[in-house]
C-alpha cells in the first residue's frame, strides 16, 4: 500500500462545477497535512493546510479525518485557472527521529469552458 | 514568489558523472528539504537538513548526499549518475515547527542524464 494515495484522475469538469479530491495516508502517527497545487512544468505551491476542524479559503475547503486517515479538498465554482495537478502532502516524524514528507502522486484537473 | 532560488535551472550530464545542485532558502528559514520529481509523478522526499545536519531521509541510495551551510543554503550532490536520475529536483525551505512547518518550493533544477 502506498503511503499517500490519491484519486488517479484526470478529472475533466466544466466551469462552475464542484470537484472533490480524495487522499488517504497509511501512517496513523502522521502530524500535518497539506494540499499543494502544481502547474505544468512549475514547482508545487501551497494551496492550504488541512486541520481536523476543517478549513475554508474562498472556493476551497479542506477536511481531515484522522480516524479514517482521510483528507479531502473541495473546489466550488471551478474556474479555468483551477486547471492544475493537486498534490496531497503528509508530514511524518519517524520513530528513529527526524522528519519525512510524503507526496501523493497528484490528481490532474482540467476545467473546460 | 517564495524567495527560494535554485541553480542551475537546467543541466545535462552523462552516466557516471557527478552533479551538484544548489538551493538558497527563504530568509528566516532554517530547514531545507530536497525532492526528486520524475515526469508524471509526485515529488519523492530525498532528505531534509536542519541547522546543518541531516534530519530525515527518504529511500535514496548513499550516492545522494547533501550539505547545509551556516546561512542555511544547501547543496544536493549525486555521484555516479544513472539514466533514471533524470528528473526535476526541487528544494523547499521551511521554519522548523515540530512537524507543522509549511514548505516553500524553489523553481527546481531539471537534470537530464544521457
PDB file of C-alpha atoms in Angstrom:
ATOM      1  CA  UNK A   1       0.000   0.000   0.000  1.00  0.00           C
ATOM      2  CA  UNK A   2       1.310   3.453  -0.886  1.00  0.00           C
ATOM      3  CA  UNK A   3       1.996   5.803   1.999  1.00  0.00           C
ATOM      4  CA  UNK A   4      -0.178   8.522   0.454  1.00  0.00           C
ATOM      5  CA  UNK A   5      -2.769   7.644  -2.172  1.00  0.00           C
ATOM      6  CA  UNK A   6      -4.831   9.958  -4.309  1.00  0.00           C
ATOM      7  CA  UNK A   7      -7.534   9.540  -6.926  1.00  0.00           C
ATOM      8  CA  UNK A   8      -5.654   8.740 -10.147  1.00  0.00           C
ATOM      9  CA  UNK A   9      -7.589  11.204 -12.291  1.00  0.00           C
ATOM     10  CA  UNK A  10      -7.589  13.084 -14.540  1.00  0.00           C
ATOM     11  CA  UNK A  11     -10.764  14.946 -13.723  1.00  0.00           C
ATOM     12  CA  UNK A  12     -12.435  16.795 -16.597  1.00  0.00           C
ATOM     13  CA  UNK A  13     -15.100  19.236 -15.425  1.00  0.00           C
ATOM     14  CA  UNK A  14     -16.965  22.222 -16.889  1.00  0.00           C
ATOM     15  CA  UNK A  15     -16.532  25.711 -15.488  1.00  0.00           C
ATOM     16  CA  UNK A  16     -18.701  26.239 -12.437  1.00  0.00           C
ATOM     17  CA  UNK A  17     -18.642  22.596 -11.366  1.00  0.00           C
ATOM     18  CA  UNK A  18     -17.815  21.392  -7.883  1.00  0.00           C
ATOM     19  CA  UNK A  19     -14.980  18.906  -7.753  1.00  0.00           C
ATOM     20  CA  UNK A  20     -13.718  16.802  -4.859  1.00  0.00           C
ATOM     21  CA  UNK A  21     -10.265  15.296  -4.412  1.00  0.00           C
ATOM     22  CA  UNK A  22      -9.652  12.427  -2.016  1.00  0.00           C
ATOM     23  CA  UNK A  23      -6.479  11.288  -0.319  1.00  0.00           C
ATOM     24  CA  UNK A  24      -5.668   8.548   2.178  1.00  0.00           C
ATOM     25  CA  UNK A  25      -2.498   8.063   4.210  1.00  0.00           C
ATOM     26  CA  UNK A  26      -1.126   4.932   5.846  1.00  0.00           C
ATOM     27  CA  UNK A  27       0.711   6.212   8.942  1.00  0.00           C
ATOM     28  CA  UNK A  28      -1.687   6.993  11.764  1.00  0.00           C
ATOM     29  CA  UNK A  29       1.069   8.976  13.524  1.00  0.00           C
ATOM     30  CA  UNK A  30       1.317  11.499  10.679  1.00  0.00           C
ATOM     31  CA  UNK A  31       1.474  15.005  12.016  1.00  0.00           C
ATOM     32  CA  UNK A  32       0.466  17.576   9.464  1.00  0.00           C
ATOM     33  CA  UNK A  33      -1.315  17.687   6.169  1.00  0.00           C
ATOM     34  CA  UNK A  34      -1.414  19.991   3.184  1.00  0.00           C
ATOM     35  CA  UNK A  35      -2.742  20.418  -0.310  1.00  0.00           C
ATOM     36  CA  UNK A  36      -0.368  21.795  -2.910  1.00  0.00           C
ATOM     37  CA  UNK A  37      -1.106  22.833  -6.455  1.00  0.00           C
ATOM     38  CA  UNK A  38       1.371  22.255  -9.284  1.00  0.00           C
ATOM     39  CA  UNK A  39       1.056  23.815 -12.716  1.00  0.00           C
ATOM     40  CA  UNK A  40       2.683  22.170 -15.711  1.00  0.00           C
ATOM     41  CA  UNK A  41       6.496  22.415 -15.540  1.00  0.00           C
ATOM     42  CA  UNK A  42       6.352  24.552 -12.392  1.00  0.00           C
ATOM     43  CA  UNK A  43       7.118  23.940  -8.737  1.00  0.00           C
ATOM     44  CA  UNK A  44       4.416  22.923  -6.235  1.00  0.00           C
ATOM     45  CA  UNK A  45       2.749  25.832  -4.454  1.00  0.00           C
ATOM     46  CA  UNK A  46       0.942  25.643  -1.139  1.00  0.00           C
ATOM     47  CA  UNK A  47      -2.811  25.762  -1.559  1.00  0.00           C
ATOM     48  CA  UNK A  48      -3.833  25.204   2.041  1.00  0.00           C
ATOM     49  CA  UNK A  49      -3.027  23.392   5.254  1.00  0.00           C
ATOM     50  CA  UNK A  50      -5.550  20.834   6.450  1.00  0.00           C
ATOM     51  CA  UNK A  51      -6.873  20.709  10.006  1.00  0.00           C
ATOM     52  CA  UNK A  52      -9.151  18.293  11.829  1.00  0.00           C
ATOM     53  CA  UNK A  53     -11.693  21.043  12.299  1.00  0.00           C
ATOM     54  CA  UNK A  54     -11.764  21.633   8.549  1.00  0.00           C
ATOM     55  CA  UNK A  55     -10.800  24.871   6.921  1.00  0.00           C
ATOM     56  CA  UNK A  56     -12.070  27.006   4.102  1.00  0.00           C
ATOM     57  CA  UNK A  57     -10.405  29.561   1.886  1.00  0.00           C
ATOM     58  CA  UNK A  58     -12.806  31.116  -0.589  1.00  0.00           C
ATOM     59  CA  UNK A  59     -13.930  28.412  -3.001  1.00  0.00           C
ATOM     60  CA  UNK A  60     -11.638  25.806  -1.440  1.00  0.00           C
ATOM     61  CA  UNK A  61     -12.498  23.615   1.551  1.00  0.00           C
ATOM     62  CA  UNK A  62     -10.167  21.046   3.107  1.00  0.00           C
ATOM     63  CA  UNK A  63     -11.111  18.351   5.599  1.00  0.00           C
ATOM     64  CA  UNK A  64      -9.109  15.883   7.652  1.00  0.00           C
ATOM     65  CA  UNK A  65     -10.494  12.728   9.229  1.00  0.00           C
ATOM     66  CA  UNK A  66      -7.757  11.259  11.450  1.00  0.00           C
ATOM     67  CA  UNK A  67      -9.818   8.200  12.400  1.00  0.00           C
ATOM     68  CA  UNK A  68     -10.206   7.225   8.735  1.00  0.00           C
ATOM     69  CA  UNK A  69      -6.792   8.620   7.741  1.00  0.00           C
ATOM     70  CA  UNK A  70      -8.509  10.543   5.001  1.00  0.00           C
ATOM     71  CA  UNK A  71      -8.018  14.036   3.589  1.00  0.00           C
ATOM     72  CA  UNK A  72     -10.229  15.844   1.115  1.00  0.00           C
ATOM     73  CA  UNK A  73     -10.219  19.009  -0.950  1.00  0.00           C
ATOM     74  CA  UNK A  74     -13.373  20.505  -2.394  1.00  0.00           C
ATOM     75  CA  UNK A  75     -13.331  23.175  -5.085  1.00  0.00           C
ATOM     76  CA  UNK A  76     -16.585  25.001  -5.683  1.00  0.00           C
ATOM     77  CA  UNK A  77     -17.489  27.035  -8.777  1.00  0.00           C
ATOM     78  CA  UNK A  78     -14.383  25.842 -10.591  1.00  0.00           C
ATOM     79  CA  UNK A  79     -12.558  28.265 -12.888  1.00  0.00           C
ATOM     80  CA  UNK A  80     -10.411  27.654 -15.950  1.00  0.00           C
ATOM     81  CA  UNK A  81      -7.438  28.808 -13.866  1.00  0.00           C
ATOM     82  CA  UNK A  82      -8.003  25.925 -11.423  1.00  0.00           C
ATOM     83  CA  UNK A  83      -6.648  23.524 -14.054  1.00  0.00           C
ATOM     84  CA  UNK A  84      -3.537  22.014 -12.465  1.00  0.00           C
ATOM     85  CA  UNK A  85      -2.315  18.955 -10.580  1.00  0.00           C
ATOM     86  CA  UNK A  86      -3.385  18.794  -6.935  1.00  0.00           C
ATOM     87  CA  UNK A  87      -0.944  17.114  -4.566  1.00  0.00           C
ATOM     88  CA  UNK A  88      -1.814  15.697  -1.159  1.00  0.00           C
ATOM     89  CA  UNK A  89       1.090  16.046   1.298  1.00  0.00           C
ATOM     90  CA  UNK A  90       1.690  14.411   4.686  1.00  0.00           C
ATOM     91  CA  UNK A  91       4.447  15.165   7.210  1.00  0.00           C
ATOM     92  CA  UNK A  92       5.718  12.409   9.492  1.00  0.00           C
ATOM     93  CA  UNK A  93       8.208  12.229  12.324  1.00  0.00           C
ATOM     94  CA  UNK A  94       9.557   8.654  12.126  1.00  0.00           C
ATOM     95  CA  UNK A  95      10.347   6.772  15.346  1.00  0.00           C
ATOM     96  CA  UNK A  96      14.065   6.931  14.674  1.00  0.00           C
ATOM     97  CA  UNK A  97      13.833  10.705  14.746  1.00  0.00           C
ATOM     98  CA  UNK A  98      13.980  13.268  12.046  1.00  0.00           C
ATOM     99  CA  UNK A  99      11.343  14.269   9.610  1.00  0.00           C
ATOM    100  CA  UNK A 100       9.805  12.977   6.403  1.00  0.00           C
ATOM    101  CA  UNK A 101       7.423  14.494   3.883  1.00  0.00           C
ATOM    102  CA  UNK A 102       5.375  12.280   1.600  1.00  0.00           C
ATOM    103  CA  UNK A 103       3.597  13.489  -1.513  1.00  0.00           C
ATOM    104  CA  UNK A 104       0.801  11.696  -3.264  1.00  0.00           C
ATOM    105  CA  UNK A 105       1.169  11.149  -6.993  1.00  0.00           C
ATOM    106  CA  UNK A 106      -1.246  14.012  -7.664  1.00  0.00           C
ATOM    107  CA  UNK A 107      -4.605  14.309  -9.384  1.00  0.00           C
ATOM    108  CA  UNK A 108      -4.767  16.277 -12.598  1.00  0.00           C
ATOM    109  CA  UNK A 109      -7.736  18.620 -13.037  1.00  0.00           C
ATOM    110  CA  UNK A 110      -8.892  20.034 -16.376  1.00  0.00           C
ATOM    111  CA  UNK A 111     -11.573  22.700 -16.207  1.00  0.00           C
ATOM    112  CA  UNK A 112     -13.213  23.385 -19.576  1.00  0.00           C
ATOM    113  CA  UNK A 113     -15.170  26.382 -20.797  1.00  0.00           C
TER     114      UNK A 113
ATOM    115  CA  UNK B   1       7.363  34.309  -5.254  1.00  0.00           C
ATOM    116  CA  UNK B   2       8.626  32.116  -2.402  1.00  0.00           C
ATOM    117  CA  UNK B   3      12.106  33.601  -2.150  1.00  0.00           C
ATOM    118  CA  UNK B   4      13.628  30.147  -2.650  1.00  0.00           C
ATOM    119  CA  UNK B   5      16.120  30.009  -5.500  1.00  0.00           C
ATOM    120  CA  UNK B   6      17.846  27.086  -7.183  1.00  0.00           C
ATOM    121  CA  UNK B   7      20.724  26.774  -9.601  1.00  0.00           C
ATOM    122  CA  UNK B   8      21.256  25.795 -12.276  1.00  0.00           C
ATOM    123  CA  UNK B   9      17.816  25.763 -13.905  1.00  0.00           C
ATOM    124  CA  UNK B  10      18.766  23.050 -16.379  1.00  0.00           C
ATOM    125  CA  UNK B  11      21.644  20.603 -16.589  1.00  0.00           C
ATOM    126  CA  UNK B  12      22.728  17.818 -18.913  1.00  0.00           C
ATOM    127  CA  UNK B  13      25.144  15.150 -17.684  1.00  0.00           C
ATOM    128  CA  UNK B  14      26.273  11.727 -18.827  1.00  0.00           C
ATOM    129  CA  UNK B  15      26.036   8.445 -16.979  1.00  0.00           C
ATOM    130  CA  UNK B  16      28.682   8.033 -14.277  1.00  0.00           C
ATOM    131  CA  UNK B  17      29.274  11.750 -13.800  1.00  0.00           C
ATOM    132  CA  UNK B  18      28.689  13.688 -10.601  1.00  0.00           C
ATOM    133  CA  UNK B  19      26.424  16.710 -10.158  1.00  0.00           C
ATOM    134  CA  UNK B  20      25.933  19.414  -7.528  1.00  0.00           C
ATOM    135  CA  UNK B  21      22.685  21.335  -7.287  1.00  0.00           C
ATOM    136  CA  UNK B  22      22.263  24.423  -5.141  1.00  0.00           C
ATOM    137  CA  UNK B  23      19.445  25.989  -3.171  1.00  0.00           C
ATOM    138  CA  UNK B  24      19.084  29.261  -1.294  1.00  0.00           C
ATOM    139  CA  UNK B  25      16.327  29.189   1.273  1.00  0.00           C
ATOM    140  CA  UNK B  26      13.809  31.845   2.142  1.00  0.00           C
ATOM    141  CA  UNK B  27      15.042  34.443   4.619  1.00  0.00           C
ATOM    142  CA  UNK B  28      14.413  33.296   8.197  1.00  0.00           C
ATOM    143  CA  UNK B  29      14.053  29.615   7.305  1.00  0.00           C
ATOM    144  CA  UNK B  30      16.408  27.097   8.945  1.00  0.00           C
ATOM    145  CA  UNK B  31      15.339  23.904   7.213  1.00  0.00           C
ATOM    146  CA  UNK B  32      15.804  22.705   3.639  1.00  0.00           C
ATOM    147  CA  UNK B  33      14.312  19.602   2.058  1.00  0.00           C
ATOM    148  CA  UNK B  34      15.208  18.085  -1.307  1.00  0.00           C
ATOM    149  CA  UNK B  35      12.882  16.187  -3.613  1.00  0.00           C
ATOM    150  CA  UNK B  36      13.140  14.284  -6.890  1.00  0.00           C
ATOM    151  CA  UNK B  37      10.170  14.504  -9.229  1.00  0.00           C
ATOM    152  CA  UNK B  38      10.022  12.219 -12.233  1.00  0.00           C
ATOM    153  CA  UNK B  39       7.657  13.039 -15.076  1.00  0.00           C
ATOM    154  CA  UNK B  40       4.031  12.370 -14.178  1.00  0.00           C
ATOM    155  CA  UNK B  41       4.757  11.564 -10.547  1.00  0.00           C
ATOM    156  CA  UNK B  42       4.637  13.391  -7.243  1.00  0.00           C
ATOM    157  CA  UNK B  43       7.850  14.652  -5.635  1.00  0.00           C
ATOM    158  CA  UNK B  44       9.810  11.992  -3.741  1.00  0.00           C
ATOM    159  CA  UNK B  45      11.494  13.035  -0.491  1.00  0.00           C
ATOM    160  CA  UNK B  46      15.283  12.671  -0.665  1.00  0.00           C
ATOM    161  CA  UNK B  47      16.333  14.219   2.647  1.00  0.00           C
ATOM    162  CA  UNK B  48      15.992  17.205   4.934  1.00  0.00           C
ATOM    163  CA  UNK B  49      18.625  19.362   6.602  1.00  0.00           C
ATOM    164  CA  UNK B  50      18.029  21.285   9.801  1.00  0.00           C
ATOM    165  CA  UNK B  51      20.736  23.539  11.212  1.00  0.00           C
ATOM    166  CA  UNK B  52      23.411  21.925   9.041  1.00  0.00           C
ATOM    167  CA  UNK B  53      22.555  18.324   9.961  1.00  0.00           C
ATOM    168  CA  UNK B  54      20.565  15.671   8.117  1.00  0.00           C
ATOM    169  CA  UNK B  55      17.208  15.440   9.861  1.00  0.00           C
ATOM    170  CA  UNK B  56      15.427  12.788   7.812  1.00  0.00           C
ATOM    171  CA  UNK B  57      15.998  10.704   4.713  1.00  0.00           C
ATOM    172  CA  UNK B  58      13.819   9.000   2.124  1.00  0.00           C
ATOM    173  CA  UNK B  59      14.555   5.822   0.184  1.00  0.00           C
ATOM    174  CA  UNK B  60      17.504   7.078  -1.816  1.00  0.00           C
ATOM    175  CA  UNK B  61      20.937   5.426  -2.029  1.00  0.00           C
ATOM    176  CA  UNK B  62      24.032   6.927  -0.384  1.00  0.00           C
ATOM    177  CA  UNK B  63      25.234   8.368  -3.685  1.00  0.00           C
ATOM    178  CA  UNK B  64      22.654  11.084  -2.985  1.00  0.00           C
ATOM    179  CA  UNK B  65      24.220  13.322  -0.358  1.00  0.00           C
ATOM    180  CA  UNK B  66      23.763  16.856   0.852  1.00  0.00           C
ATOM    181  CA  UNK B  67      25.079  19.748   2.818  1.00  0.00           C
ATOM    182  CA  UNK B  68      23.578  22.705   4.576  1.00  0.00           C
ATOM    183  CA  UNK B  69      25.671  25.783   5.245  1.00  0.00           C
ATOM    184  CA  UNK B  70      25.597  28.228   8.187  1.00  0.00           C
ATOM    185  CA  UNK B  71      23.476  30.623   6.115  1.00  0.00           C
ATOM    186  CA  UNK B  72      21.015  27.701   5.633  1.00  0.00           C
ATOM    187  CA  UNK B  73      21.630  27.414   1.910  1.00  0.00           C
ATOM    188  CA  UNK B  74      22.075  23.841   0.740  1.00  0.00           C
ATOM    189  CA  UNK B  75      23.601  21.548  -1.864  1.00  0.00           C
ATOM    190  CA  UNK B  76      22.455  18.228  -3.254  1.00  0.00           C
ATOM    191  CA  UNK B  77      25.219  16.026  -4.638  1.00  0.00           C
ATOM    192  CA  UNK B  78      24.610  12.980  -6.769  1.00  0.00           C
ATOM    193  CA  UNK B  79      27.501  10.676  -7.640  1.00  0.00           C
ATOM    194  CA  UNK B  80      27.706   8.014 -10.326  1.00  0.00           C
ATOM    195  CA  UNK B  81      24.713   9.357 -12.213  1.00  0.00           C
ATOM    196  CA  UNK B  82      22.295   6.878 -13.712  1.00  0.00           C
ATOM    197  CA  UNK B  83      19.788   7.387 -16.532  1.00  0.00           C
ATOM    198  CA  UNK B  84      16.908   7.116 -14.008  1.00  0.00           C
ATOM    199  CA  UNK B  85      18.279  10.126 -12.144  1.00  0.00           C
ATOM    200  CA  UNK B  86      16.826  12.300 -14.912  1.00  0.00           C
ATOM    201  CA  UNK B  87      14.156  14.343 -13.149  1.00  0.00           C
ATOM    202  CA  UNK B  88      13.173  17.695 -11.717  1.00  0.00           C
ATOM    203  CA  UNK B  89      14.998  18.316  -8.437  1.00  0.00           C
ATOM    204  CA  UNK B  90      13.153  20.571  -6.057  1.00  0.00           C
ATOM    205  CA  UNK B  91      14.261  22.134  -2.838  1.00  0.00           C
ATOM    206  CA  UNK B  92      11.895  23.525  -0.253  1.00  0.00           C
ATOM    207  CA  UNK B  93      12.664  25.712   2.708  1.00  0.00           C
ATOM    208  CA  UNK B  94      10.736  25.972   5.959  1.00  0.00           C
ATOM    209  CA  UNK B  95      10.973  27.140   9.523  1.00  0.00           C
ATOM    210  CA  UNK B  96      11.067  24.099  11.814  1.00  0.00           C
ATOM    211  CA  UNK B  97       7.926  23.974  13.946  1.00  0.00           C
ATOM    212  CA  UNK B  98       7.809  20.413  15.253  1.00  0.00           C
ATOM    213  CA  UNK B  99       6.389  18.832  12.125  1.00  0.00           C
ATOM    214  CA  UNK B 100       3.829  21.546  11.439  1.00  0.00           C
ATOM    215  CA  UNK B 101       6.034  23.574   9.137  1.00  0.00           C
ATOM    216  CA  UNK B 102       4.897  24.695   5.719  1.00  0.00           C
ATOM    217  CA  UNK B 103       7.405  24.186   2.930  1.00  0.00           C
ATOM    218  CA  UNK B 104       8.014  26.679   0.154  1.00  0.00           C
ATOM    219  CA  UNK B 105       9.492  25.394  -3.067  1.00  0.00           C
ATOM    220  CA  UNK B 106      12.078  26.746  -5.426  1.00  0.00           C
ATOM    221  CA  UNK B 107      11.591  26.550  -9.202  1.00  0.00           C
ATOM    222  CA  UNK B 108      13.649  23.372  -9.465  1.00  0.00           C
ATOM    223  CA  UNK B 109      16.599  22.117 -11.491  1.00  0.00           C
ATOM    224  CA  UNK B 110      15.856  19.909 -14.482  1.00  0.00           C
ATOM    225  CA  UNK B 111      18.534  17.250 -14.795  1.00  0.00           C
ATOM    226  CA  UNK B 112      18.909  15.120 -17.877  1.00  0.00           C
ATOM    227  CA  UNK B 113      21.299  12.174 -17.746  1.00  0.00           C
ATOM    228  CA  UNK B 114      22.362  10.769 -21.118  1.00  0.00           C
TER     229      UNK B 114
END
